[in-house]
mmCIF file of C-alpha atoms in Angstrom:
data_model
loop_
_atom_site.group_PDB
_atom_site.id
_atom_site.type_symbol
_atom_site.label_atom_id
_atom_site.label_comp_id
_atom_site.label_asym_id
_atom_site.label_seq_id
_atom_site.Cartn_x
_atom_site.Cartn_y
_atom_site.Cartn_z
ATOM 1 C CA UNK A 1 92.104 86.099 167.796
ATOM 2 C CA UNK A 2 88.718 85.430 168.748
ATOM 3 C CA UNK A 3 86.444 88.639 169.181
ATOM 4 C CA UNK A 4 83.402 89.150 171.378
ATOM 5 C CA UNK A 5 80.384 91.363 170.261
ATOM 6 C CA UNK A 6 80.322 94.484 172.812
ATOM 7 C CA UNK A 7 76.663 94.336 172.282
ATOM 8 C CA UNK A 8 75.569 90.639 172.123
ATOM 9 C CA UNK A 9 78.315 89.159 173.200
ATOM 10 C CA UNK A 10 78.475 86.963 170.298
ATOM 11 C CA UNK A 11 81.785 85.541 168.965
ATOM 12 C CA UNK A 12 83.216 86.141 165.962
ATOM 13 C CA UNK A 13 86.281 85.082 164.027
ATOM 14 C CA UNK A 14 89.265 86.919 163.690
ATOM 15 C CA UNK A 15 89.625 90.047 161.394
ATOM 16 C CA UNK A 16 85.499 90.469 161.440
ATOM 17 C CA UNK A 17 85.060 93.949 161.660
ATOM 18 C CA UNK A 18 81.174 93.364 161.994
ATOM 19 C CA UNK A 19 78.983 91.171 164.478
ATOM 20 C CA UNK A 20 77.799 88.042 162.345
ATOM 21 C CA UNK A 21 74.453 88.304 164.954
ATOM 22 C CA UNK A 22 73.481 91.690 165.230
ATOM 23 C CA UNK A 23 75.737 93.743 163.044
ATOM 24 C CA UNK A 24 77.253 96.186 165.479
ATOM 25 C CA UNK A 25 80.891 97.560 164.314
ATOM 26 C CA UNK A 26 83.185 95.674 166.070
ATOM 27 C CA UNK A 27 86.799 97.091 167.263
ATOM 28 C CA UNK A 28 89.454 94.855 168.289
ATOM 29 C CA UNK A 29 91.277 96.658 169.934
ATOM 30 C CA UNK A 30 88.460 97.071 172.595
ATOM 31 C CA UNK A 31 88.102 93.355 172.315
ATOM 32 C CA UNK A 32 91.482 92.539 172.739
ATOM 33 C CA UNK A 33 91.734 94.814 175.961
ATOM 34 C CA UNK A 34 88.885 93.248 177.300
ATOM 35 C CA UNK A 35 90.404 90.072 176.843
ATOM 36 C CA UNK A 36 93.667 91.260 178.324
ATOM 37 C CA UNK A 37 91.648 92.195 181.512
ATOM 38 C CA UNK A 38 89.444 89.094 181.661
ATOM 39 C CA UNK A 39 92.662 87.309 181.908
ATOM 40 C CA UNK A 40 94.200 89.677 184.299
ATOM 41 C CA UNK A 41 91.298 89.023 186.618
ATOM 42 C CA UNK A 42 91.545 85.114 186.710
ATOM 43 C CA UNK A 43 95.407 85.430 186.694
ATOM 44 C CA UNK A 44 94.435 87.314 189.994
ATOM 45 C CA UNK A 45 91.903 84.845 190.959
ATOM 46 C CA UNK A 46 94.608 82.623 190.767
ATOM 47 C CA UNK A 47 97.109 83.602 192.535
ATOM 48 C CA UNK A 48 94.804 84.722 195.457
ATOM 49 C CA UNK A 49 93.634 80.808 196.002
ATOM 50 C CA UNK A 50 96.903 79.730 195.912
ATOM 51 C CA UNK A 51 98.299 82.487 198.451
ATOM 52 C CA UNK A 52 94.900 80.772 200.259
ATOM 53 C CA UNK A 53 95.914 77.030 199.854
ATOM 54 C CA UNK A 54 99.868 78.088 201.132
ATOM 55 C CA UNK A 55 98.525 80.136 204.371
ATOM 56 C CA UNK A 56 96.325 77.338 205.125
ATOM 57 C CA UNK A 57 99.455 74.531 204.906
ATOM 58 C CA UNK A 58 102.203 76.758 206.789
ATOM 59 C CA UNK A 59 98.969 77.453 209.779
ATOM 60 C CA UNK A 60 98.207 73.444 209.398
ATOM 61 C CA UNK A 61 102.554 73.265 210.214
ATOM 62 C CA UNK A 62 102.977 75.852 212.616
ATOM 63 C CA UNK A 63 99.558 73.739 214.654
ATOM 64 C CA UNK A 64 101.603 70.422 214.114
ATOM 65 C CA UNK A 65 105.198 71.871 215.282
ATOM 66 C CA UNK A 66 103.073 73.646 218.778
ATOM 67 C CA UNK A 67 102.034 70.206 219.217
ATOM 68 C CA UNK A 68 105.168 68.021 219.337
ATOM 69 C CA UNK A 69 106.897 70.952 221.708
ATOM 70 C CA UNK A 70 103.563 70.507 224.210
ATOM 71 C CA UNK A 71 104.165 66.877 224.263
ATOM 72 C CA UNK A 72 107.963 67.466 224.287
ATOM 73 C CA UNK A 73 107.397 69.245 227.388
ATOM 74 C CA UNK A 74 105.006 66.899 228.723
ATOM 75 C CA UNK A 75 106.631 63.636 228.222
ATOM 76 C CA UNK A 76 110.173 65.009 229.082
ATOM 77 C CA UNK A 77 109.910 65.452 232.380
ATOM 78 C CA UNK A 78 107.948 62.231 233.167
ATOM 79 C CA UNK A 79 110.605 59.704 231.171
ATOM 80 C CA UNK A 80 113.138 61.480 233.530
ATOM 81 C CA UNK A 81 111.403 60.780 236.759
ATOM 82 C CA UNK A 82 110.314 57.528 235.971
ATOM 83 C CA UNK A 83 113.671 56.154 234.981
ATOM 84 C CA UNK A 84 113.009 56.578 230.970
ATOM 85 C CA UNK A 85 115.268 57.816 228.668
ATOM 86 C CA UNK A 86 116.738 61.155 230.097
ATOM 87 C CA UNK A 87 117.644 58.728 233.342
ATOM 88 C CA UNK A 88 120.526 56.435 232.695
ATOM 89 C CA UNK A 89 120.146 55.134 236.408
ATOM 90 C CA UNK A 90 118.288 51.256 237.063
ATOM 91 C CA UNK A 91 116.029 50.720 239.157
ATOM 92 C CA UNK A 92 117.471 49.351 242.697
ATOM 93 C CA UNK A 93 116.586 45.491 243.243
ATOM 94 C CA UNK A 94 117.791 42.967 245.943
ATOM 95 C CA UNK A 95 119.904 41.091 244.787
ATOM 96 C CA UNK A 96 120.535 38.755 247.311
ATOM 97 C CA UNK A 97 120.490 38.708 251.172
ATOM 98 C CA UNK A 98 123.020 37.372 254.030
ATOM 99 C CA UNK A 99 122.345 37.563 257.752
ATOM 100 C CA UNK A 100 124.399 36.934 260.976
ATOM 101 C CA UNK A 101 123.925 37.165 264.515
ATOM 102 C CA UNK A 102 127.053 36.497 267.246
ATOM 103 C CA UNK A 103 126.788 33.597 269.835
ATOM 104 C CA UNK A 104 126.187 35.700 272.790
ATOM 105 C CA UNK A 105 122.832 37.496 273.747
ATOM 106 C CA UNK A 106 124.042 40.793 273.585
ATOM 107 C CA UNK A 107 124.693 40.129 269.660
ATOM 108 C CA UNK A 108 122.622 41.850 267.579
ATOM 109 C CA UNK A 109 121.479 40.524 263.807
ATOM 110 C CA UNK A 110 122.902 41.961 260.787
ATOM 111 C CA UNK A 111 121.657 42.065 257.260
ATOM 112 C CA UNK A 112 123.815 42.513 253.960
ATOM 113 C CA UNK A 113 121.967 43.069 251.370
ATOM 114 C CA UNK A 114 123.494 43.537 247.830
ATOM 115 C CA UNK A 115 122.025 45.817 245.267
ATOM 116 C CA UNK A 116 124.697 45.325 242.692
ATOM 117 C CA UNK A 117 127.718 48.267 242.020
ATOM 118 C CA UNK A 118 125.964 49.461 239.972
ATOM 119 C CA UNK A 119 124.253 51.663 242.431
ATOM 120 C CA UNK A 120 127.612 52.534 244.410
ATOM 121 C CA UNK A 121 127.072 55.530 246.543
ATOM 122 C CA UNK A 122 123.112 55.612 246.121
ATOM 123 C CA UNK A 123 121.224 56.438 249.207
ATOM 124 C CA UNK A 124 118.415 54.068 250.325
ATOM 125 C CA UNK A 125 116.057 53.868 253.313
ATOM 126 C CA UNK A 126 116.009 50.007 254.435
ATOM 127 C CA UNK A 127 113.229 48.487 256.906
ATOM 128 C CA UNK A 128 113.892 45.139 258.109
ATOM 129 C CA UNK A 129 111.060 43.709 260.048
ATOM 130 C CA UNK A 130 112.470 40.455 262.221
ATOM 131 C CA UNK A 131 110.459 37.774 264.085
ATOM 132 C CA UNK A 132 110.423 34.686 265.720
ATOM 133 C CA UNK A 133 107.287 31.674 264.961
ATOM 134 C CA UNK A 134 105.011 34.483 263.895
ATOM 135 C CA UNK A 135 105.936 36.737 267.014
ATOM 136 C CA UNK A 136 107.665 40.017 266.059
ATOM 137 C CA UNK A 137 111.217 40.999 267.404
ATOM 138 C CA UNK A 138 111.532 44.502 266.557
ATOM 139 C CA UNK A 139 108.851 47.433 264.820
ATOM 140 C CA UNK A 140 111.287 47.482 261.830
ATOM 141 C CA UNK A 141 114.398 49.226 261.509
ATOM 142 C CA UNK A 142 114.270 51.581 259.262
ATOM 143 C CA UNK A 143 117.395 53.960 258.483
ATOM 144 C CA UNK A 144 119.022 55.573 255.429
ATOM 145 C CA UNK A 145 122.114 53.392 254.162
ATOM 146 C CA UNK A 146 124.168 54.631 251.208
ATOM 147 C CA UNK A 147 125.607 51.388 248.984
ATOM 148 C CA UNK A 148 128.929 50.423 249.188
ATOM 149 C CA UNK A 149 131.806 49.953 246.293
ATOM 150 C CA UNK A 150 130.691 45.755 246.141
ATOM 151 C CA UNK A 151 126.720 46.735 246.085
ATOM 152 C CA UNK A 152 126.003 45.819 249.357
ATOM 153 C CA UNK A 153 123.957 47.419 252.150
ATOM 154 C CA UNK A 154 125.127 46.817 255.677
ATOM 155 C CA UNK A 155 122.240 47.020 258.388
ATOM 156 C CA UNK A 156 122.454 46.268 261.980
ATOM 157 C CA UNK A 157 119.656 45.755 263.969
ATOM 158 C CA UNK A 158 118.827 48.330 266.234
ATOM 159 C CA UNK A 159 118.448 45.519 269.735
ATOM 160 C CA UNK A 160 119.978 42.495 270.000
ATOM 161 C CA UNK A 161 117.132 39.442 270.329
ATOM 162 C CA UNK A 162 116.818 36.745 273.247
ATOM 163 C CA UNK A 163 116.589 34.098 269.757
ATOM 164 C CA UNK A 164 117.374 34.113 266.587
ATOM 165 C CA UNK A 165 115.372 35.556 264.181
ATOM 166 C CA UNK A 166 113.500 33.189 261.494
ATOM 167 C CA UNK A 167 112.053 35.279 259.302
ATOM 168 C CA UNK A 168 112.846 38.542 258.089
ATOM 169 C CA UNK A 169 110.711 41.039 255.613
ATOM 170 C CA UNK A 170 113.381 43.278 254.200
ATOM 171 C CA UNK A 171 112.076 46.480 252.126
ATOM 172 C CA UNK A 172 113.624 49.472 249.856
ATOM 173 C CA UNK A 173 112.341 52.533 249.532
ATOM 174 C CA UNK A 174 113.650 55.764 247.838
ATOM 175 C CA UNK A 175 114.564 59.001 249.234
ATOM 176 C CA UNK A 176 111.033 60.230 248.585
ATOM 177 C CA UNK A 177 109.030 56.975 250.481
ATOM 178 C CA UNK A 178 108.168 55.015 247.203
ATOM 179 C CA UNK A 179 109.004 51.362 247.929
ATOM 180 C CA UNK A 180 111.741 49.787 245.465
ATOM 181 C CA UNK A 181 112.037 46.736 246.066
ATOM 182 C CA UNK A 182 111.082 43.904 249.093
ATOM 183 C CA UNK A 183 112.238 40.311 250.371
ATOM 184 C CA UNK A 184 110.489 38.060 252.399
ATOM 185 C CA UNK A 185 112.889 35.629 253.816
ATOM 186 C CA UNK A 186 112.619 32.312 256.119
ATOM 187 C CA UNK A 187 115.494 31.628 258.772
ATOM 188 C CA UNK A 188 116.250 27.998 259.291
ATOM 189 C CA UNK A 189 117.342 28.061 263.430
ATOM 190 C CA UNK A 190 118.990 25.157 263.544
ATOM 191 C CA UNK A 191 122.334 24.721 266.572
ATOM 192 C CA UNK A 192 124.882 25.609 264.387
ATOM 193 C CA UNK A 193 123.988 27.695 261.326
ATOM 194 C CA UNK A 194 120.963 29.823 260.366
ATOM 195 C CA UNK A 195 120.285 29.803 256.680
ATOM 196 C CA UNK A 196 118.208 32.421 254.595
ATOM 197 C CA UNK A 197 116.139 30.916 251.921
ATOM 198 C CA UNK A 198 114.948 33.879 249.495
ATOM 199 C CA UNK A 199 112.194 34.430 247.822
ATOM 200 C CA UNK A 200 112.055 35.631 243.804
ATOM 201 C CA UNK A 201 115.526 36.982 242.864
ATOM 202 C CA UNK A 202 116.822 37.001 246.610
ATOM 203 C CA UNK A 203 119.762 33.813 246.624
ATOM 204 C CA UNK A 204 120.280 32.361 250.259
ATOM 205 C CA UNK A 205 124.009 31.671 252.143
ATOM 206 C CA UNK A 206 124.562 30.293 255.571
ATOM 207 C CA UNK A 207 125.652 32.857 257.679
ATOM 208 C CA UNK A 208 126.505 31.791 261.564
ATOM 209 C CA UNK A 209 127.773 29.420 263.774
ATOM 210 C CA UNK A 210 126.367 29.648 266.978
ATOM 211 C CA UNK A 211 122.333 30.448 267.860
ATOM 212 C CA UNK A 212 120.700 31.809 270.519
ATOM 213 C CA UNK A 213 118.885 29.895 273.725
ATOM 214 C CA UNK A 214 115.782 28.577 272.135
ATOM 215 C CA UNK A 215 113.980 29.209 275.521
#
């Protein structure tokens, strides 16, 4: 065991019972306790840093884990109201259109428009705006419709028209105003059927047998 002059702080081998520098009586005992505590005090050293180093990591983890809740909480709510993935329900589109007015004056126009079943039982606020060669027929009908079993909404116009309509803007909305989905559809007037030709996903069918006076 190496031992460490008290005085000069030289070191000497082991068993030297003087200082090889400046010839002070060396005890080794004393040098071996004074070892034992230099060690002691780096052991302690030590193990303070590392309590250090693991404070700092499980702070650096409990920052990271605050984090993902906050965002959690954030992002939750807005995937849910926006259709993401806490809302198994689709978005409502038109699906396709069909529209039918009666022979006599007095008729008024309805509008089926289908949705899909998907959407069976959903309530939807419809406005159907009707004219005639650019002149308007009504202000737009708007009224809350809930879907049927076959995905269709049923809408009947709220007057009946002197002609028959030949265009039609047909708009969704949701129960809180925001607009789902529209349709801007031309009405061919001819004497014995009146056709609706669509627009993006909206498919057309013939729909009546009789029109209106065209005066």
């Amino acid at each position: 065991m190496v031992i460490f002059c008290p005085k000069c702080g030289e070191k000497n081998g082991e068993g030297a019972k003087f200082c090889k520098k400046c010839g002070v009586e060396l005890d080794a005992q004393d040098s071996t306790k004074s070892s034992v505590v230099s060690d002691a005090q780096g052991s302690s050293i030590f193990t303070s840093e590392h309590k250090d180093q693991s404070k700092s990591r499980k702070n650096i983890i409990i920052i990271v884990i605050v984090a993902i809740i906050c965002l959690a909480a954030i992002a939750g709510p807005m995937l849910y109201f926006n259709g993401g993935l806490f809302n198994d329900k689709e978005p409502i589109h038109i699906v396709n259109t069909t529209f039918s007015t009666g022979h006599s004056l007095d008729s008024k126009t309805y509008c089926t428009i289908n949705v899909g079943s998907n959407h069976t039982d959903e309530n939807v606020t419809v406005d159907i705006l009707y004219s005639r060669d650019g002149t308007d027929l009504n202000d737009g009908d708007k009224i809350v419709k809930t879907v049927d079993a076959n995905g269709d909404i049923v809408c009947e116009s709220k007057d009946s028209y002197d002609l028959y309509p030949s265009h039609a803007i047909v708009t969704l909305y949701d129960d809180e105003g925001n607009k789902l989905d529209s349709a801007d559809i031309s009405l061919n007037t001819d004497d014995s059927t009146q056709v609706a030709v669509g627009n993006g996903t909206v498919t057309a069918k013939s729909i009546t047998t009789a029109q209106h006076s065209a005066s």
